[in-house]
PDB file of C-alpha atoms (C1' of nucleotides) in Angstrom:
ATOM      1  CA  MET A   1     118.575 117.990 107.337  1.00 87.00           C
ATOM      2  CA  GLN A   2     119.176 116.217 104.056  1.00 93.00           C
ATOM      3  CA  ILE A   3     117.694 112.895 103.004  1.00 95.00           C
ATOM      4  CA  ARG A   4     119.655 110.604 100.733  1.00 95.00           C
ATOM      5  CA  THR A   5     118.825 107.074 101.841  1.00 96.00           C
ATOM      6  CA  VAL A   6     115.970 105.077 103.292  1.00 96.00           C
ATOM      7  CA  LYS A   7     117.930 104.922 106.540  1.00 96.00           C
ATOM      8  CA  ASP A   8     117.911 108.704 106.754  1.00 96.00           C
ATOM      9  CA  LEU A   9     114.182 108.567 106.227  1.00 96.00           C
ATOM     10  CA  GLY A  10     113.673 105.939 108.907  1.00 97.00           C
ATOM     11  CA  ALA A  11     115.739 107.929 111.375  1.00 97.00           C
ATOM     12  CA  ILE A  12     113.703 111.069 110.695  1.00 96.00           C
ATOM     13  CA  ILE A  13     110.445 109.218 111.165  1.00 97.00           C
ATOM     14  CA  ARG A  14     111.510 107.573 114.387  1.00 97.00           C
ATOM     15  CA  ASP A  15     112.881 110.821 115.765  1.00 96.00           C
ATOM     16  CA  ARG A  16     109.745 112.811 114.954  1.00 97.00           C
ATOM     17  CA  ARG A  17     107.470 110.077 116.221  1.00 97.00           C
ATOM     18  CA  LYS A  18     109.196 110.113 119.604  1.00 97.00           C
ATOM     19  CA  LYS A  19     109.142 113.889 119.740  1.00 96.00           C
ATOM     20  CA  ALA A  20     105.400 113.703 119.129  1.00 96.00           C
ATOM     21  CA  ASP A  21     105.163 111.241 122.017  1.00 96.00           C
ATOM     22  CA  LEU A  22     103.646 108.512 119.917  1.00 97.00           C
ATOM     23  CA  ASP A  23     104.408 104.816 119.913  1.00 97.00           C
ATOM     24  CA  GLN A  24     104.544 102.846 116.674  1.00 98.00           C
ATOM     25  CA  ALA A  25     100.952 101.692 117.064  1.00 98.00           C
ATOM     26  CA  ASP A  26      99.731 105.268 117.522  1.00 98.00           C
ATOM     27  CA  LEU A  27     101.507 106.468 114.415  1.00 98.00           C
ATOM     28  CA  ALA A  28     100.368 103.447 112.423  1.00 98.00           C
ATOM     29  CA  GLN A  29      96.763 104.215 113.253  1.00 97.00           C
ATOM     30  CA  LYS A  30      97.185 107.876 112.362  1.00 97.00           C
ATOM     31  CA  VAL A  31      98.700 107.009 109.015  1.00 97.00           C
ATOM     32  CA  GLY A  32      96.453 104.052 108.309  1.00 97.00           C
ATOM     33  CA  VAL A  33      99.098 101.351 108.085  1.00 98.00           C
ATOM     34  CA  SER A  34     100.068  98.416 110.252  1.00 98.00           C
ATOM     35  CA  ARG A  35     102.371  98.769 113.242  1.00 98.00           C
ATOM     36  CA  GLN A  36     104.746  96.330 111.559  1.00 98.00           C
ATOM     37  CA  TRP A  37     105.050  98.606 108.560  1.00 98.00           C
ATOM     38  CA  ILE A  38     106.070 101.562 110.744  1.00 98.00           C
ATOM     39  CA  ASN A  39     108.573  99.320 112.459  1.00 98.00           C
ATOM     40  CA  GLU A  40     110.155  98.236 109.178  1.00 98.00           C
ATOM     41  CA  VAL A  41     110.202 101.713 107.697  1.00 98.00           C
ATOM     42  CA  GLU A  42     111.975 103.112 110.748  1.00 98.00           C
ATOM     43  CA  LYS A  43     114.663 100.512 110.157  1.00 97.00           C
ATOM     44  CA  GLY A  44     115.065 101.609 106.546  1.00 96.00           C
ATOM     45  CA  LYS A  45     112.789  99.380 104.489  1.00 97.00           C
ATOM     46  CA  PRO A  46     113.976 100.004 100.919  1.00 96.00           C
ATOM     47  CA  ARG A  47     110.865  98.925  99.036  1.00 97.00           C
ATOM     48  CA  ALA A  48     108.222 100.745 101.032  1.00 98.00           C
ATOM     49  CA  GLU A  49     105.567 102.508  98.969  1.00 98.00           C
ATOM     50  CA  ILE A  50     106.251 106.171  98.365  1.00 98.00           C
ATOM     51  CA  SER A  51     102.669 107.304  99.013  1.00 97.00           C
ATOM     52  CA  LEU A  52     102.626 105.664 102.441  1.00 98.00           C
ATOM     53  CA  ILE A  53     105.941 107.304 103.231  1.00 98.00           C
ATOM     54  CA  LEU A  54     104.506 110.677 102.252  1.00 98.00           C
ATOM     55  CA  LYS A  55     101.418 110.075 104.379  1.00 97.00           C
ATOM     56  CA  THR A  56     103.621 109.169 107.311  1.00 98.00           C
ATOM     57  CA  LEU A  57     105.746 112.294 107.012  1.00 97.00           C
ATOM     58  CA  ASP A  58     102.590 114.336 106.694  1.00 96.00           C
ATOM     59  CA  ALA A  59     101.113 112.773 109.822  1.00 97.00           C
ATOM     60  CA  LEU A  60     104.261 113.794 111.672  1.00 97.00           C
ATOM     61  CA  GLY A  61     104.190 117.306 110.280  1.00 96.00           C
ATOM     62  CA  VAL A  62     107.446 116.786 108.423  1.00 96.00           C
ATOM     63  CA  VAL A  63     107.894 119.028 105.403  1.00 95.00           C
ATOM     64  CA  ILE A  64     109.931 117.777 102.470  1.00 94.00           C
ATOM     65  CA  ASN A  65     111.370 120.243 100.060  1.00 92.00           C
ATOM     66  CA  ILE A  66     113.547 120.410  97.043  1.00 90.00           C
ATOM     67  CA  ASP A  67     116.306 122.856  96.452  1.00 79.00           C
ATOM     68  CA  GLY A  68     117.866 123.888  93.203  1.00 63.00           C
ATOM     69  CA  GLU A  69     120.864 122.037  91.837  1.00 54.00           C
ATOM     70  CA  ARG A  70     122.936 120.151  94.336  1.00 44.00           C
ATOM     71  CA  PRO A  71     126.052 122.116  95.340  1.00 40.00           C
ATOM     72  CA  ASP A  72     129.154 120.661  93.670  1.00 35.00           C
ATOM     73  CA  LYS A  73     130.934 119.041  96.605  1.00 32.00           C
ATOM     74  CA  THR A  74     127.903 117.831  98.466  1.00 34.00           C
ATOM     75  CA  GLY A  75     126.624 114.901  96.472  1.00 35.00           C
ATOM     76  CA  LYS A  76     128.075 112.140  94.384  1.00 35.00           C
ATOM     77  CA  ALA A  77     125.973 112.856  91.286  1.00 37.00           C
ATOM     78  CA  ALA A  78     126.909 116.495  90.961  1.00 36.00           C
ATOM     79  CA  GLN A  79     125.227 118.373  88.150  1.00 38.00           C
ATOM     80  CA  PRO A  80     127.260 120.511  85.755  1.00 38.00           C
ATOM     81  CA  LYS A  81     126.376 124.167  86.193  1.00 33.00           C
ATOM     82  CA  THR A  82     126.860 124.883  82.496  1.00 36.00           C
ATOM     83  CA  VAL A  83     125.289 123.213  79.497  1.00 39.00           C
ATOM     84  CA  ASP A  84     126.956 119.914  78.707  1.00 40.00           C
ATOM     85  CA  ILE A  85     127.343 120.218  74.943  1.00 41.00           C
ATOM     86  CA  ASP A  86     128.926 116.804  74.570  1.00 39.00           C
ATOM     87  CA  SER A  87     126.022 114.998  76.167  1.00 42.00           C
ATOM     88  CA  ILE A  88     123.565 116.964  74.068  1.00 38.00           C
ATOM     89  CA  ILE A  89     125.403 115.944  70.914  1.00 38.00           C
ATOM     90  CA  GLU A  90     125.610 112.402  72.185  1.00 40.00           C
ATOM     91  CA  ASN A  91     121.858 112.414  72.722  1.00 40.00           C
ATOM     92  CA  ALA A  92     121.274 113.918  69.295  1.00 38.00           C
ATOM     93  CA  ARG A  93     123.312 111.230  67.538  1.00 37.00           C
ATOM     94  CA  ARG A  94     120.997 109.089  65.452  1.00 32.00           C
ATOM     95  CA  PRO A  95     121.433 105.441  66.508  1.00 35.00           C
ATOM     96  CA  LYS A  96     120.715 105.702  70.255  1.00 32.00           C
ATOM     97  CA  GLN A  97     121.966 102.183  70.919  1.00 27.00           C
TER      98      GLN A  97
ATOM     99  CA  MET B   1     109.593 123.747  96.299  1.00 87.00           C
ATOM    100  CA  GLN B   2     107.575 121.593  98.635  1.00 93.00           C
ATOM    101  CA  ILE B   3     106.601 117.981  98.037  1.00 95.00           C
ATOM    102  CA  ARG B   4     103.367 116.653  99.468  1.00 94.00           C
ATOM    103  CA  THR B   5     102.063 114.158  96.927  1.00 95.00           C
ATOM    104  CA  VAL B   6     103.332 111.634  94.429  1.00 96.00           C
ATOM    105  CA  LYS B   7     102.165 113.979  91.688  1.00 95.00           C
ATOM    106  CA  ASP B   8     104.471 116.694  93.001  1.00 95.00           C
ATOM    107  CA  LEU B   9     107.251 114.147  92.898  1.00 96.00           C
ATOM    108  CA  GLY B  10     106.459 113.074  89.357  1.00 97.00           C
ATOM    109  CA  ALA B  11     106.366 116.681  88.194  1.00 96.00           C
ATOM    110  CA  ILE B  12     109.751 117.379  89.779  1.00 96.00           C
ATOM    111  CA  ILE B  13     111.284 114.333  88.154  1.00 97.00           C
ATOM    112  CA  ARG B  14     109.896 115.111  84.708  1.00 97.00           C
ATOM    113  CA  ASP B  15     110.952 118.736  84.969  1.00 96.00           C
ATOM    114  CA  ARG B  16     114.484 117.917  86.064  1.00 97.00           C
ATOM    115  CA  ARG B  17     114.840 115.154  83.503  1.00 97.00           C
ATOM    116  CA  LYS B  18     113.989 117.548  80.675  1.00 97.00           C
ATOM    117  CA  LYS B  19     116.300 120.210  82.058  1.00 96.00           C
ATOM    118  CA  ALA B  20     119.053 117.601  82.018  1.00 96.00           C
ATOM    119  CA  ASP B  21     118.182 116.898  78.385  1.00 96.00           C
ATOM    120  CA  LEU B  22     117.450 113.240  78.978  1.00 97.00           C
ATOM    121  CA  ASP B  23     114.615 111.131  77.619  1.00 97.00           C
ATOM    122  CA  GLN B  24     112.865 108.563  79.779  1.00 98.00           C
ATOM    123  CA  ALA B  25     115.072 105.768  78.474  1.00 97.00           C
ATOM    124  CA  ASP B  26     118.244 107.695  79.311  1.00 97.00           C
ATOM    125  CA  LEU B  27     117.126 108.365  82.845  1.00 98.00           C
ATOM    126  CA  ALA B  28     115.941 104.790  83.287  1.00 98.00           C
ATOM    127  CA  GLN B  29     119.361 103.487  82.338  1.00 97.00           C
ATOM    128  CA  LYS B  30     121.088 105.939  84.659  1.00 97.00           C
ATOM    129  CA  VAL B  31     118.918 104.904  87.587  1.00 97.00           C
ATOM    130  CA  GLY B  32     118.818 101.220  86.741  1.00 97.00           C
ATOM    131  CA  VAL B  33     115.080 100.849  86.231  1.00 98.00           C
ATOM    132  CA  SER B  34     112.860 100.246  83.235  1.00 98.00           C
ATOM    133  CA  ARG B  35     111.672 103.035  80.963  1.00 98.00           C
ATOM    134  CA  GLN B  36     108.091 102.104  81.874  1.00 98.00           C
ATOM    135  CA  TRP B  37     108.820 102.674  85.533  1.00 98.00           C
ATOM    136  CA  ILE B  38     110.086 106.212  84.865  1.00 98.00           C
ATOM    137  CA  ASN B  39     107.000 106.834  82.777  1.00 98.00           C
ATOM    138  CA  GLU B  40     104.650 105.729  85.531  1.00 97.00           C
ATOM    139  CA  VAL B  41     106.486 107.591  88.264  1.00 98.00           C
ATOM    140  CA  GLU B  42     106.353 110.829  86.304  1.00 98.00           C
ATOM    141  CA  LYS B  43     102.601 110.385  86.200  1.00 96.00           C
ATOM    142  CA  GLY B  44     102.429 109.968  89.963  1.00 96.00           C
ATOM    143  CA  LYS B  45     102.617 106.234  90.618  1.00 96.00           C
ATOM    144  CA  PRO B  46     101.555 105.964  94.272  1.00 96.00           C
ATOM    145  CA  ARG B  47     103.114 102.605  95.096  1.00 97.00           C
ATOM    146  CA  ALA B  48     106.563 103.082  93.648  1.00 97.00           C
ATOM    147  CA  GLU B  49     109.435 101.909  95.831  1.00 98.00           C
ATOM    148  CA  ILE B  50     110.981 104.619  97.948  1.00 98.00           C
ATOM    149  CA  SER B  51     114.564 103.520  97.323  1.00 97.00           C
ATOM    150  CA  LEU B  52     114.122 103.729  93.546  1.00 98.00           C
ATOM    151  CA  ILE B  53     112.581 107.165  93.953  1.00 98.00           C
ATOM    152  CA  LEU B  54     115.593 108.263  95.984  1.00 98.00           C
ATOM    153  CA  LYS B  55     117.970 106.840  93.383  1.00 97.00           C
ATOM    154  CA  THR B  56     116.097 108.696  90.671  1.00 98.00           C
ATOM    155  CA  LEU B  57     116.251 112.009  92.487  1.00 97.00           C
ATOM    156  CA  ASP B  58     119.912 111.431  93.151  1.00 96.00           C
ATOM    157  CA  ALA B  59     120.589 110.695  89.490  1.00 97.00           C
ATOM    158  CA  LEU B  60     118.969 114.022  88.645  1.00 97.00           C
ATOM    159  CA  GLY B  61     120.919 115.878  91.308  1.00 96.00           C
ATOM    160  CA  VAL B  62     117.791 116.716  93.247  1.00 96.00           C
ATOM    161  CA  VAL B  63     118.364 117.351  96.943  1.00 95.00           C
ATOM    162  CA  ILE B  64     115.600 116.520  99.380  1.00 94.00           C
ATOM    163  CA  ASN B  65     115.585 118.100 102.772  1.00 92.00           C
ATOM    164  CA  ILE B  66     113.538 118.328 105.871  1.00 90.00           C
ATOM    165  CA  ASP B  67     112.733 121.442 107.797  1.00 79.00           C
ATOM    166  CA  GLY B  68     111.662 121.805 111.364  1.00 62.00           C
ATOM    167  CA  GLU B  69     107.986 121.783 112.247  1.00 54.00           C
ATOM    168  CA  ARG B  70     105.644 122.680 109.447  1.00 43.00           C
ATOM    169  CA  PRO B  71     104.551 126.323 109.670  1.00 40.00           C
ATOM    170  CA  ASP B  72     101.021 126.566 111.068  1.00 34.00           C
ATOM    171  CA  LYS B  73      99.043 127.641 108.021  1.00 31.00           C
ATOM    172  CA  THR B  74     100.942 125.705 105.396  1.00 33.00           C
ATOM    173  CA  GLY B  75      99.902 122.125 105.915  1.00 35.00           C
ATOM    174  CA  LYS B  76      96.784 120.276 106.866  1.00 35.00           C
ATOM    175  CA  ALA B  77      98.424 118.275 109.656  1.00 37.00           C
ATOM    176  CA  ALA B  78      99.851 121.242 111.502  1.00 36.00           C
ATOM    177  CA  GLN B  79     101.856 120.431 114.593  1.00 38.00           C
ATOM    178  CA  PRO B  80     101.196 122.210 117.879  1.00 38.00           C
ATOM    179  CA  LYS B  81     104.141 124.423 118.795  1.00 33.00           C
ATOM    180  CA  THR B  82     103.700 123.744 122.482  1.00 36.00           C
ATOM    181  CA  VAL B  83     103.505 120.453 124.329  1.00 39.00           C
ATOM    182  CA  ASP B  84     100.063 118.911 124.016  1.00 41.00           C
ATOM    183  CA  ILE B  85      99.423 117.894 127.611  1.00 42.00           C
ATOM    184  CA  ASP B  86      96.062 116.364 126.820  1.00 39.00           C
ATOM    185  CA  SER B  87      97.458 113.965 124.257  1.00 43.00           C
ATOM    186  CA  ILE B  88     100.295 113.035 126.569  1.00 39.00           C
ATOM    187  CA  ILE B  89      97.817 112.238 129.315  1.00 39.00           C
ATOM    188  CA  GLU B  90      95.667 110.390 126.841  1.00 40.00           C
ATOM    189  CA  ASN B  91      98.682 108.328 125.823  1.00 41.00           C
ATOM    190  CA  ALA B  92      99.563 107.705 129.449  1.00 38.00           C
ATOM    191  CA  ARG B  93      96.089 106.416 130.294  1.00 36.00           C
ATOM    192  CA  ARG B  94      96.222 102.725 131.019  1.00 32.00           C
ATOM    193  CA  PRO B  95      93.795 100.944 128.683  1.00 34.00           C
ATOM    194  CA  LYS B  96      95.059 102.099 125.300  1.00 33.00           C
ATOM    195  CA  GLN B  97      91.996 100.856 123.461  1.00 27.00           C
TER     196      GLN B  97
ATOM    197  C1'  DT C   1     103.264 113.747  54.339  1.00 66.14           C
ATOM    198  C1'  DT C   2     106.803 110.610  55.550  1.00 66.14           C
ATOM    199  C1'  DA C   3     109.852 108.754  58.873  1.00 66.14           C
ATOM    200  C1'  DC C   4     111.825 108.357  63.172  1.00 66.14           C
ATOM    201  C1'  DA C   5     112.127 109.286  68.111  1.00 66.14           C
ATOM    202  C1'  DA C   6     109.771 109.681  72.349  1.00 66.14           C
ATOM    203  C1'  DT C   7     106.067 108.588  75.145  1.00 66.14           C
ATOM    204  C1'  DG C   8     102.047 105.879  76.610  1.00 66.14           C
ATOM    205  C1'  DT C   9      99.976 101.378  77.359  1.00 66.14           C
ATOM    206  C1'  DC C  10      99.201  96.386  77.572  1.00 66.14           C
ATOM    207  C1'  DA C  11      99.905  91.221  79.075  1.00 66.14           C
ATOM    208  C1'  DT C  12     102.836  88.039  81.460  1.00 66.14           C
ATOM    209  C1'  DC C  13     105.656  86.477  85.296  1.00 66.14           C
ATOM    210  C1'  DG C  14     108.532  85.792  89.451  1.00 66.14           C
ATOM    211  C1'  DA C  15     109.244  88.384  93.588  1.00 66.14           C
ATOM    212  C1'  DA C  16     107.936  91.227  97.285  1.00 66.14           C
ATOM    213  C1'  DC C  17     104.375  94.029  99.123  1.00 66.14           C
ATOM    214  C1'  DG C  18     101.435  95.227 103.352  1.00 66.14           C
ATOM    215  C1'  DG C  19      97.811  93.286 106.652  1.00 66.14           C
ATOM    216  C1'  DT C  20      96.768  90.028 110.101  1.00 66.14           C
ATOM    217  C1'  DG C  21      97.542  87.342 114.110  1.00 66.14           C
ATOM    218  C1'  DA C  22     100.730  85.604 117.095  1.00 66.14           C
ATOM    219  C1'  DC C  23     104.681  85.395 120.087  1.00 66.14           C
ATOM    220  C1'  DA C  24     109.460  86.763 121.912  1.00 66.14           C
ATOM    221  C1'  DA C  25     112.579  90.283 123.374  1.00 66.14           C
ATOM    222  C1'  DA C  26     113.477  94.728 125.159  1.00 66.14           C
ATOM    223  C1'  DT C  27     112.205  98.646 127.874  1.00 66.14           C
ATOM    224  C1'  DG C  28     110.779 101.149 131.908  1.00 66.14           C
ATOM    225  C1'  DG C  29     108.190 102.068 136.181  1.00 66.14           C
ATOM    226  C1'  DA C  30     106.469 100.360 140.743  1.00 66.14           C
TER     227       DA C  30
ATOM    228  C1'  DT D   1     112.100  91.871 141.379  1.00 66.14           C
ATOM    229  C1'  DC D   2     107.367  91.903 138.894  1.00 66.14           C
ATOM    230  C1'  DC D   3     104.469  93.548 135.347  1.00 66.14           C
ATOM    231  C1'  DA D   4     102.764  96.184 131.562  1.00 66.14           C
ATOM    232  C1'  DT D   5     104.092  98.612 127.466  1.00 66.14           C
ATOM    233  C1'  DT D   6     106.666  98.840 123.458  1.00 66.14           C
ATOM    234  C1'  DT D   7     109.363  97.035 119.899  1.00 66.14           C
ATOM    235  C1'  DG D   8     111.009  93.267 117.021  1.00 66.14           C
ATOM    236  C1'  DT D   9     110.023  89.187 114.305  1.00 66.14           C
ATOM    237  C1'  DC D  10     107.614  85.299 112.172  1.00 66.14           C
ATOM    238  C1'  DA D  11     104.263  82.652 108.756  1.00 66.14           C
ATOM    239  C1'  DC D  12     100.370  83.060 105.842  1.00 66.14           C
ATOM    240  C1'  DC D  13      97.717  85.255 102.184  1.00 66.14           C
ATOM    241  C1'  DG D  14      95.775  88.123  98.496  1.00 66.14           C
ATOM    242  C1'  DT D  15      97.521  91.976  95.908  1.00 66.14           C
ATOM    243  C1'  DT D  16     100.772  94.592  93.364  1.00 66.14           C
ATOM    244  C1'  DC D  17     105.374  95.372  92.239  1.00 66.14           C
ATOM    245  C1'  DG D  18     108.977  96.173  88.430  1.00 66.14           C
ATOM    246  C1'  DA D  19     111.154  93.917  84.169  1.00 66.14           C
ATOM    247  C1'  DT D  20     110.391  92.415  79.718  1.00 66.14           C
ATOM    248  C1'  DG D  21     108.672  92.538  75.125  1.00 66.14           C
ATOM    249  C1'  DA D  22     105.431  94.237  72.181  1.00 66.14           C
ATOM    250  C1'  DC D  23     102.502  97.605  70.087  1.00 66.14           C
ATOM    251  C1'  DA D  24      99.845 102.233  69.746  1.00 66.14           C
ATOM    252  C1'  DT D  25     100.042 107.068  70.055  1.00 66.14           C
ATOM    253  C1'  DT D  26     102.182 111.539  70.004  1.00 66.14           C
ATOM    254  C1'  DG D  27     105.746 114.801  68.755  1.00 66.14           C
ATOM    255  C1'  DT D  28     108.869 116.696  65.520  1.00 66.14           C
ATOM    256  C1'  DA D  29     112.131 117.515  61.921  1.00 66.14           C
ATOM    257  C1'  DA D  30     112.916 116.786  56.930  1.00 66.14           C
TER     258       DA D  30
END
DNA sequence: TTACAATGTCATCGAACGGTGACAAATGGA
DNA sequence: TCCATTTGTCACCGTTCGATGACATTGTAA
């Protein structure tokens, strides 16, 4: 499954927590955060700290990985497969602003 | 590649930024954050906001995905493949604390 | 070396963090 | 239904966030 938003992340965490037969308090203790924090994160808290998120996923045995470039049609910020000469020239132009 | 720590994340971001031929200021503008924030994140800032991290990865065309259970030997918090009856019973026991 | 771009670092500031303690609402079993 | 567990939500508080502006350091091409 692919993760693009904090809501995706919250859904994953809630799903895995339930599959592990843990309540929010159990998971909170395992991770070392408050029960309220787990609750908010599962609902998609946008400003949660990345390291706590990583600890939470780790506690649930969830593996995050990165693929190569995003396939063209899949994401909104598709990457050009070839070198973008124009942008390189643009970057090389002297007055950046 | 697998991501387990904020340092992994920072390394990915720096690597992809350079491959995209962007400097920190370019990426910052694309994501909508300050150049300093990009700088700190690339060095493994542990308390960065998850939503900004996701926006950054998206801007770089980096796809994050989740696999099933972590393979036994790979991670420190390995998940039992079978149902853990003991922990279920423990959870079911009346006085939680 | 000189000069400029890129990166690293600092202080300041308003805003939001996460923890705690408490209570209400929802859920589920007897 | 009753009752306990779980989840959702609130106010308070000390800490840290990320933006800004400035300056130092490093990298690199002329």
